[in-house]
Amino acid sequence: MADREERPIAGTDPAPTPFAAAAPGQVTVYRDVSLIDGTGAPVRRGMAVVTDGPTIKAVVPDAELGSSDLSGAEVVDIAGAFLLPGLIDTHQHLSTPPNRDQAEETMRRQLYGGVTAIREMAGDLRQMADLERAALIGEIAGPDIYSAALMAGPSFFSDPRTWQVTQGTTPGTAPWMQAIDEETDLPLAVARARGTGAVAIKIYADLEASMVARITAEAHRQGMQVWAHATVFPAMPGEVVAAGVDVVSHAHMLAYHLAGVQPSVYRGQRDHHAVVYQRFLDAPVEDVDALFDDMRRHGTILDATASVVSRISLSPPGAAGIAQDVLRRLIDRARHAGVTICTGTDYEAPSGDRYPSLHDELHYLVHAMGMPPQEVIRAATLAGAASLGQEATTGSVQAGKLANLLIVAADPYEDIDNLRQIVTTVKRGRRHDRADYDRASAAIIKEGTRG
């Protein structure tokens, strides 16, 4: 074949990407910041953070900046504002059911609300793959997305949600939503899940402990993380942790560890919650410490999803208060045992709310669960990055990591709700000023009232 010059095809220039990452060589210096670095360390005042394109180049005392640091750089003097890592919501379902317009609206609110990454905990990964791509290259405003493909026992797939996210195919057979039994070729099943772009397997329901362990081992062999419910039914919390999963979700489910109740399937498990919670409260609280010691030794991260308990319908009257007491005890024992806790929501605030649901979760952890703001911010940043398997690249303000940052006007260590006083979110070095979002939202509301 004769050589020929390669030319772009007319009309195929890439669309503009208004939310793309900053380009290498595009240097920005954030001066005179009060730094919360995400590690749980105290505030460091009078600091400067230098970004180069999508990464952090340097973190130094402002007084040590030299002329070479400032030459050719954009200088942003924020005079004592607080700079911290971008927030991470470790439990989202943007594609259950799939709705592209709604997902894009939610992602935009998340980014301008300080959220720079999320875990998508199973859904229609056909839609999520495109949303992940669009947010990554800047076609749309949104956080980075790390998705899980779901595996569960065959009996789970009568759940109507599985039909919502597998339209065009059959629940249990889709690569992102597979039914697993003793006849399943696990290496193939995990490989199919990897092919969707998922970074993790989510082990959900209706699986024995031996199968949870087999799935976990195969997923790890193929380089995937494993995220699971704290209780998979019939597999119990201790068995899920012993299997070696990386993250367990829903702290309230850990109460089953002491309850002596073992439902065989996920469906209907809420019918047992009131009994399980009461039995947990009646047991010596120290009895759960062995489980948390195992979690710490295994490095199992707890995705607490604490505030979701307030949304679970329980009976008899008063059961909701009991559930909160149980959850508070569990989280307190986990913290003091040294278990890493991250901040997932498992829901999103209704359309029209100004901030994403993660802010409600952080408020709940401080004010209902008794976690100090310093711990909660670490849970929402560095611990969140660890739950994604990305602690080497994001989650703290450190040279060499992604320039995923949040700048707020007041100290969130003093009041966690100060995280809502957003000046700007920086994702991969590109600023997304909160004022732009507020102006756009106001214009939409005003236009709507005219109609």
Coordinates of C-alpha atoms in Angstrom, one line a residue:
M1 CA 0.0 0.0 0.0
A2 CA 1.4 3.4 -1.0
D3 CA 2.2 5.8 1.8
R4 CA -0.1 8.7 2.1
E5 CA -0.3 11.7 4.3
E6 CA -2.8 11.3 7.1
R7 CA -5.2 14.2 7.3
P8 CA -8.1 14.8 9.6
I9 CA -11.4 14.0 8.1
A10 CA -13.5 17.1 7.5
G11 CA -16.1 17.7 10.2
T12 CA -14.5 15.3 12.8
D13 CA -12.5 17.8 14.9
P14 CA -13.2 17.0 18.5
A15 CA -15.9 18.9 20.3
P16 CA -14.7 21.6 22.7
T17 CA -14.2 20.4 26.2
P18 CA -14.9 23.3 28.5
F19 CA -14.4 21.3 31.7
A20 CA -11.2 19.5 30.6
A21 CA -8.2 19.1 32.9
A22 CA -5.6 21.8 32.9
A23 CA -2.8 21.3 30.4
P24 CA 0.8 20.5 31.5
G25 CA 2.7 23.8 31.7
Q26 CA -0.4 25.7 32.9
V27 CA 0.9 26.6 36.3
T28 CA -1.3 28.1 39.1
V29 CA -0.1 29.2 42.5
Y30 CA -2.7 29.3 45.4
R31 CA -1.2 31.7 47.9
D32 CA -1.7 32.2 51.6
V33 CA -4.0 29.3 52.1
S34 CA -4.9 27.5 55.4
L35 CA -4.1 24.0 54.4
I36 CA -6.0 20.9 55.5
D37 CA -4.0 18.2 53.7
G38 CA -6.5 15.2 54.1
T39 CA -4.3 13.1 56.4
G40 CA -6.0 14.3 59.6
A41 CA -3.1 16.6 60.4
P42 CA -3.8 20.0 62.0
V43 CA -4.4 23.1 59.8
R44 CA -1.2 24.6 58.4
R45 CA -1.6 28.3 57.9
G46 CA 0.3 30.6 55.4
M47 CA 0.8 27.8 52.9
A48 CA 1.1 27.8 49.1
V49 CA 0.0 25.1 46.7
V50 CA 1.5 25.1 43.2
T51 CA -0.3 23.1 40.5
D52 CA 1.1 22.3 37.0
G53 CA -1.5 21.1 34.6
P54 CA -3.5 18.3 36.3
T55 CA -1.1 17.6 39.1
I56 CA 0.2 19.2 42.3
K57 CA 3.8 20.5 41.8
A58 CA 4.6 21.7 45.3
V59 CA 3.2 22.4 48.7
V60 CA 5.4 24.9 50.6
P61 CA 5.1 27.7 53.1
D62 CA 4.0 30.8 51.2
A63 CA 7.0 32.7 52.5
E64 CA 9.3 30.2 50.8
L65 CA 7.9 30.8 47.3
G66 CA 10.6 32.0 44.9
S67 CA 10.5 34.0 41.8
S68 CA 10.9 30.8 39.7
D69 CA 7.6 29.5 41.3
L70 CA 5.7 32.6 40.3
S71 CA 7.3 33.3 36.9
G72 CA 4.6 32.7 34.2
A73 CA 2.2 31.3 36.7
E74 CA -1.4 32.4 37.4
V75 CA -1.4 33.6 41.0
V76 CA -4.6 33.1 43.0
D77 CA -4.3 34.9 46.4
I78 CA -7.1 33.6 48.6
A79 CA -5.9 35.2 51.8
G80 CA -6.6 32.7 54.5
A81 CA -9.3 30.6 52.9
F82 CA -9.1 26.9 53.6
L83 CA -7.7 24.5 50.9
L84 CA -8.3 20.8 51.2
P85 CA -8.5 17.7 48.9
G86 CA -11.6 17.3 46.8
L87 CA -14.3 15.3 48.5
I88 CA -15.1 11.7 47.6
D89 CA -18.6 10.1 47.8
T90 CA -17.9 6.4 48.1
H91 CA -21.4 5.1 47.5
Q92 CA -23.4 6.4 44.5
H93 CA -26.0 4.9 42.1
L94 CA -26.2 7.4 39.2
S95 CA -27.5 4.9 36.8
T96 CA -30.2 3.1 38.8
P97 CA -32.3 3.6 36.8
P98 CA -30.4 5.0 33.8
N99 CA -31.4 8.6 33.1
R100 CA -28.7 10.6 31.2
D101 CA -30.0 14.1 31.8
Q102 CA -30.6 13.5 35.5
A103 CA -27.1 11.9 35.9
E104 CA -25.4 14.9 34.2
E105 CA -27.3 17.3 36.4
T106 CA -26.3 15.4 39.5
M107 CA -22.7 15.2 38.4
R108 CA -22.5 18.9 37.8
R109 CA -23.9 19.6 41.3
Q110 CA -21.4 17.2 42.8
L111 CA -18.4 18.9 41.1
Y112 CA -19.5 22.4 42.0
G113 CA -20.3 21.1 45.5
G114 CA -16.8 20.0 46.1
V115 CA -17.0 16.3 45.0
T116 CA -14.1 15.3 42.7
A117 CA -14.6 11.5 42.6
I118 CA -17.3 8.9 43.3
R119 CA -17.7 5.2 43.6
E120 CA -20.5 4.0 41.4
M121 CA -21.8 1.0 43.3
A122 CA -23.3 -1.0 40.4
G123 CA -25.9 0.1 37.8
D124 CA -26.1 0.3 34.1
L125 CA -22.4 0.4 33.3
R126 CA -23.1 1.1 29.6
Q127 CA -24.3 4.6 30.6
M128 CA -21.7 5.0 33.3
A129 CA -18.8 4.2 30.9
D130 CA -19.8 7.1 28.7
L131 CA -20.4 9.4 31.7
E132 CA -17.0 8.5 33.1
R133 CA -15.4 9.3 29.7
A134 CA -17.3 12.6 29.3
A135 CA -16.3 13.8 32.7
L136 CA -12.7 12.7 32.4
I137 CA -12.1 14.5 29.1
G138 CA -14.2 17.5 30.2
E139 CA -17.2 17.3 27.9
I140 CA -19.4 17.6 31.0
A141 CA -18.8 18.9 34.5
G142 CA -18.6 16.0 36.9
P143 CA -16.4 14.0 39.3
D144 CA -14.1 11.1 38.2
I145 CA -16.1 7.9 38.3
Y146 CA -14.9 4.4 39.5
S147 CA -17.5 1.8 38.8
A148 CA -18.3 -1.7 40.1
A149 CA -19.9 -4.6 38.3
L150 CA -22.3 -6.6 40.4
M151 CA -22.3 -10.3 41.3
A152 CA -25.0 -12.0 43.3
G153 CA -26.8 -15.3 43.7
P154 CA -29.4 -16.2 41.0
S155 CA -32.3 -15.8 43.4
F156 CA -31.5 -12.0 43.7
F157 CA -32.3 -11.3 40.1
S158 CA -36.0 -11.0 40.5
D159 CA -35.3 -7.6 42.1
P160 CA -36.9 -4.9 39.8
R161 CA -33.8 -2.8 40.0
T162 CA -31.9 -5.4 38.1
W163 CA -34.3 -5.1 35.2
Q164 CA -34.0 -1.3 35.2
V165 CA -30.2 -1.5 34.6
T166 CA -30.1 -4.3 32.1
Q167 CA -32.7 -3.2 29.5
G168 CA -32.1 -4.9 26.2
T169 CA -30.6 -8.0 27.9
T170 CA -31.5 -10.3 30.8
P171 CA -30.7 -9.7 34.5
G172 CA -28.0 -12.1 35.7
T173 CA -26.5 -12.5 32.2
A174 CA -25.2 -8.9 31.6
P175 CA -21.4 -8.5 32.1
W176 CA -22.1 -5.7 34.6
M177 CA -24.8 -7.7 36.5
Q178 CA -24.1 -11.4 36.7
A179 CA -25.7 -14.3 38.5
I180 CA -23.2 -16.5 40.2
D181 CA -23.5 -20.2 41.3
E182 CA -21.3 -23.3 41.6
E183 CA -21.4 -23.8 37.9
T184 CA -20.1 -20.4 37.0
D185 CA -16.8 -20.1 35.2
L186 CA -15.4 -17.4 37.7
P187 CA -12.3 -16.4 35.6
L188 CA -14.6 -15.7 32.7
A189 CA -17.2 -14.0 34.8
V190 CA -14.6 -11.6 36.3
A191 CA -13.0 -11.0 32.8
R192 CA -16.4 -10.1 31.4
A193 CA -16.9 -7.6 34.3
R194 CA -13.5 -6.1 33.6
G195 CA -14.5 -5.6 30.0
T196 CA -17.2 -3.2 31.0
G197 CA -14.6 -0.8 32.4
A198 CA -15.4 -1.6 36.0
V199 CA -12.5 -1.4 38.5
A200 CA -14.2 -3.5 41.1
I201 CA -16.6 -6.4 41.6
K202 CA -19.5 -5.6 44.0
I203 CA -20.6 -8.7 45.9
Y204 CA -24.2 -8.0 46.7
A205 CA -26.5 -10.7 47.9
D206 CA -27.6 -14.4 48.2
L207 CA -24.1 -15.9 48.3
E208 CA -22.5 -18.4 50.7
A209 CA -19.3 -17.4 52.4
S210 CA -17.3 -19.9 50.3
M211 CA -18.5 -18.3 47.1
V212 CA -17.7 -14.8 48.4
A213 CA -14.1 -16.0 49.1
R214 CA -13.8 -17.5 45.6
I215 CA -15.1 -14.4 43.8
T216 CA -12.8 -12.2 45.9
A217 CA -9.7 -14.3 45.2
E218 CA -10.4 -14.4 41.4
A219 CA -11.1 -10.7 41.2
H220 CA -7.9 -9.9 43.0
R221 CA -6.0 -12.2 40.7
Q222 CA -7.2 -10.3 37.8
G223 CA -6.3 -6.9 39.4
M224 CA -9.8 -5.8 40.4
Q225 CA -10.9 -4.6 43.8
V226 CA -13.8 -6.2 45.6
W227 CA -16.5 -4.1 47.3
A228 CA -19.3 -5.9 49.2
H229 CA -22.2 -5.4 51.5
A230 CA -21.2 -5.9 55.1
T231 CA -23.7 -8.8 55.2
V232 CA -24.3 -10.6 51.9
F233 CA -27.0 -13.1 53.2
P234 CA -26.4 -15.8 54.0
A235 CA -22.7 -14.8 54.4
M236 CA -22.3 -12.9 57.6
P237 CA -20.0 -9.9 58.4
G238 CA -17.1 -11.9 59.8
E239 CA -17.1 -14.2 56.8
V240 CA -17.2 -11.3 54.3
V241 CA -14.2 -9.7 56.1
A242 CA -12.4 -13.1 56.2
A243 CA -12.9 -13.4 52.5
G244 CA -10.5 -10.5 52.0
V245 CA -12.8 -7.9 50.4
D246 CA -11.4 -4.4 50.2
V247 CA -14.4 -2.4 51.3
V248 CA -17.7 -3.3 53.1
S249 CA -20.7 -1.0 52.9
H250 CA -23.5 -0.2 55.3
A251 CA -22.2 -0.1 58.9
H252 CA -25.7 -0.9 60.3
M253 CA -25.5 -4.4 58.7
L254 CA -22.5 -5.2 61.0
A255 CA -25.1 -5.6 63.8
Y256 CA -25.8 -9.1 62.3
H257 CA -22.4 -10.2 63.6
L258 CA -23.8 -10.5 67.1
A259 CA -27.5 -11.1 66.4
G260 CA -27.7 -14.8 65.8
V261 CA -30.0 -14.1 62.9
Q262 CA -28.9 -15.4 59.4
P263 CA -31.4 -14.7 56.6
S264 CA -30.7 -17.0 53.7
V265 CA -31.5 -14.3 51.1
Y266 CA -31.3 -10.5 50.8
R267 CA -35.0 -10.0 50.1
G268 CA -37.0 -9.3 53.2
Q269 CA -33.9 -8.7 55.4
R270 CA -35.4 -5.4 56.7
D271 CA -38.0 -7.5 58.4
H272 CA -35.3 -8.7 60.7
H273 CA -33.6 -5.4 61.4
A274 CA -35.6 -4.4 64.6
V275 CA -34.8 -7.8 66.2
V276 CA -31.2 -7.6 65.1
Y277 CA -30.7 -4.1 66.4
Q278 CA -32.2 -5.0 69.8
R279 CA -30.1 -8.1 70.2
F280 CA -27.0 -6.0 69.4
L281 CA -27.9 -3.5 72.1
D282 CA -28.5 -6.3 74.6
A283 CA -25.0 -7.8 73.9
P284 CA -21.9 -6.5 75.5
V285 CA -20.6 -3.8 73.1
E286 CA -17.1 -5.3 73.4
D287 CA -18.2 -8.4 71.7
V288 CA -18.0 -6.7 68.3
D289 CA -14.4 -5.7 68.8
A290 CA -13.0 -8.9 67.4
L291 CA -14.7 -8.2 64.1
F292 CA -13.2 -4.7 64.0
D293 CA -9.8 -6.1 64.9
D294 CA -10.1 -8.4 61.9
M295 CA -11.1 -5.5 59.7
R296 CA -8.1 -3.5 60.8
R297 CA -5.7 -6.5 60.2
H298 CA -7.1 -7.2 56.8
G299 CA -7.1 -3.5 55.8
T300 CA -10.9 -3.7 55.2
I301 CA -12.4 -0.2 54.8
L302 CA -15.8 0.6 56.1
D303 CA -18.1 2.6 53.8
A304 CA -20.4 3.7 56.6
T305 CA -23.4 5.2 54.6
A306 CA -24.6 6.3 58.1
S307 CA -27.3 8.7 57.2
V308 CA -29.1 6.1 55.0
V309 CA -30.4 4.6 58.3
S310 CA -32.6 7.6 58.8
R311 CA -34.3 6.7 55.5
I312 CA -35.0 3.1 56.2
S313 CA -38.6 2.3 57.1
L314 CA -38.7 0.3 60.3
S315 CA -41.3 -0.9 62.7
P316 CA -42.4 -0.9 65.5
P317 CA -42.5 2.9 66.3
G318 CA -39.2 3.8 67.9
A319 CA -37.1 1.3 65.9
A320 CA -35.5 4.2 63.9
G321 CA -34.1 5.6 67.1
I322 CA -32.8 2.2 68.1
A323 CA -31.1 1.9 64.7
Q324 CA -29.3 5.2 65.2
D325 CA -28.1 4.0 68.6
V326 CA -26.8 0.8 67.1
L327 CA -25.1 2.7 64.3
R328 CA -23.4 5.1 66.7
R329 CA -22.0 2.3 68.8
L330 CA -20.7 0.4 65.7
I331 CA -19.0 3.5 64.3
D332 CA -17.5 4.4 67.6
R333 CA -16.1 0.9 68.2
A334 CA -14.8 0.9 64.6
R335 CA -13.0 4.2 65.0
H336 CA -11.4 3.3 68.2
A337 CA -10.3 -0.1 66.8
G338 CA -8.4 1.8 64.0
V339 CA -10.8 0.7 61.1
T340 CA -10.6 3.1 58.2
I341 CA -14.0 4.7 57.5
C342 CA -15.0 6.4 54.3
T343 CA -18.0 8.5 53.4
G344 CA -20.7 7.1 51.1
T345 CA -24.2 8.3 50.8
D346 CA -26.2 5.6 48.8
Y347 CA -28.6 8.4 47.6
E348 CA -28.6 11.8 46.0
A349 CA -30.3 14.9 47.1
P350 CA -33.5 15.8 45.2
S351 CA -33.2 18.0 42.1
G352 CA -33.3 21.6 43.2
D353 CA -31.1 21.1 46.3
R354 CA -28.1 23.4 46.1
Y355 CA -25.5 20.9 47.4
P356 CA -24.9 17.1 46.8
S357 CA -25.9 14.6 49.4
L358 CA -22.4 14.0 50.6
H359 CA -22.6 17.2 52.7
D360 CA -25.6 15.8 54.6
E361 CA -23.6 12.6 55.3
L362 CA -20.7 14.5 56.7
H363 CA -23.1 16.6 58.9
Y364 CA -24.7 13.4 60.1
L365 CA -21.4 11.7 61.0
V366 CA -20.4 14.7 63.1
H367 CA -23.7 15.6 64.8
A368 CA -25.4 12.2 65.0
M369 CA -22.5 9.8 65.1
G370 CA -20.1 11.9 67.2
M371 CA -17.1 11.8 64.8
P372 CA -14.8 14.8 65.1
P373 CA -14.8 17.0 61.9
Q374 CA -11.1 16.3 61.5
E375 CA -11.8 12.5 61.2
V376 CA -14.7 13.1 59.0
I377 CA -12.7 15.2 56.5
R378 CA -10.0 12.5 56.4
A379 CA -12.8 9.9 55.8
A380 CA -14.1 12.0 52.9
T381 CA -10.7 12.5 51.3
L382 CA -7.7 10.2 51.9
A383 CA -9.8 7.3 53.1
G384 CA -12.2 7.8 50.2
A385 CA -9.3 7.6 47.8
A386 CA -8.2 4.4 49.5
S387 CA -11.6 2.9 48.9
L388 CA -11.2 3.6 45.2
G389 CA -7.7 2.0 45.3
Q390 CA -6.4 5.5 44.3
E391 CA -4.7 6.7 47.5
A392 CA -1.4 7.0 45.5
T393 CA -2.9 9.5 43.1
T394 CA -5.5 11.5 45.0
G395 CA -7.1 12.1 48.4
S396 CA -4.4 14.4 49.9
V397 CA -2.7 17.6 49.1
Q398 CA 0.7 16.3 48.2
A399 CA 3.2 17.0 45.4
G400 CA 2.8 14.5 42.6
K401 CA -0.9 13.8 43.2
L402 CA -3.8 15.0 41.1
A403 CA -4.8 18.6 41.7
N404 CA -8.2 17.7 43.0
L405 CA -8.8 20.4 45.6
L406 CA -11.6 22.2 47.4
I407 CA -11.3 25.8 48.6
V408 CA -13.8 27.0 51.2
A409 CA -14.1 30.4 53.0
A410 CA -14.2 29.1 56.6
D411 CA -12.6 26.4 58.7
P412 CA -14.4 23.0 58.4
Y413 CA -12.5 21.7 61.4
E414 CA -14.5 24.3 63.5
D415 CA -17.8 23.4 61.8
I416 CA -18.2 20.7 59.2
D417 CA -21.0 22.7 57.5
N418 CA -18.3 25.2 56.5
L419 CA -17.6 22.8 53.7
R420 CA -20.7 24.4 52.0
Q421 CA -18.9 27.8 51.9
I422 CA -17.3 26.8 48.6
V423 CA -15.1 29.3 46.8
T424 CA -14.0 26.9 44.0
T425 CA -13.5 23.2 43.3
V426 CA -10.3 22.3 41.4
K427 CA -10.5 19.1 39.4
R428 CA -7.3 17.9 37.7
G429 CA -6.0 21.5 37.9
R430 CA -9.1 23.1 36.3
R431 CA -11.1 25.5 38.5
H432 CA -14.8 25.4 38.8
D433 CA -15.9 28.5 40.7
R434 CA -19.0 28.1 42.8
A435 CA -20.2 31.5 41.8
D436 CA -20.6 30.4 38.2
Y437 CA -22.8 27.5 39.4
D438 CA -24.9 29.7 41.6
R439 CA -25.4 32.2 38.8
A440 CA -26.4 29.5 36.3
S441 CA -28.8 28.0 38.8
A442 CA -30.4 31.3 39.6
A443 CA -30.9 32.0 35.9
I444 CA -32.5 28.6 35.4
I445 CA -34.9 29.2 38.3
K446 CA -35.7 32.7 37.0
E447 CA -36.4 31.3 33.5
G448 CA -38.6 28.6 35.0
T449 CA -40.8 31.1 36.9
R450 CA -41.5 33.0 33.7
G451 CA -43.0 29.9 32.2

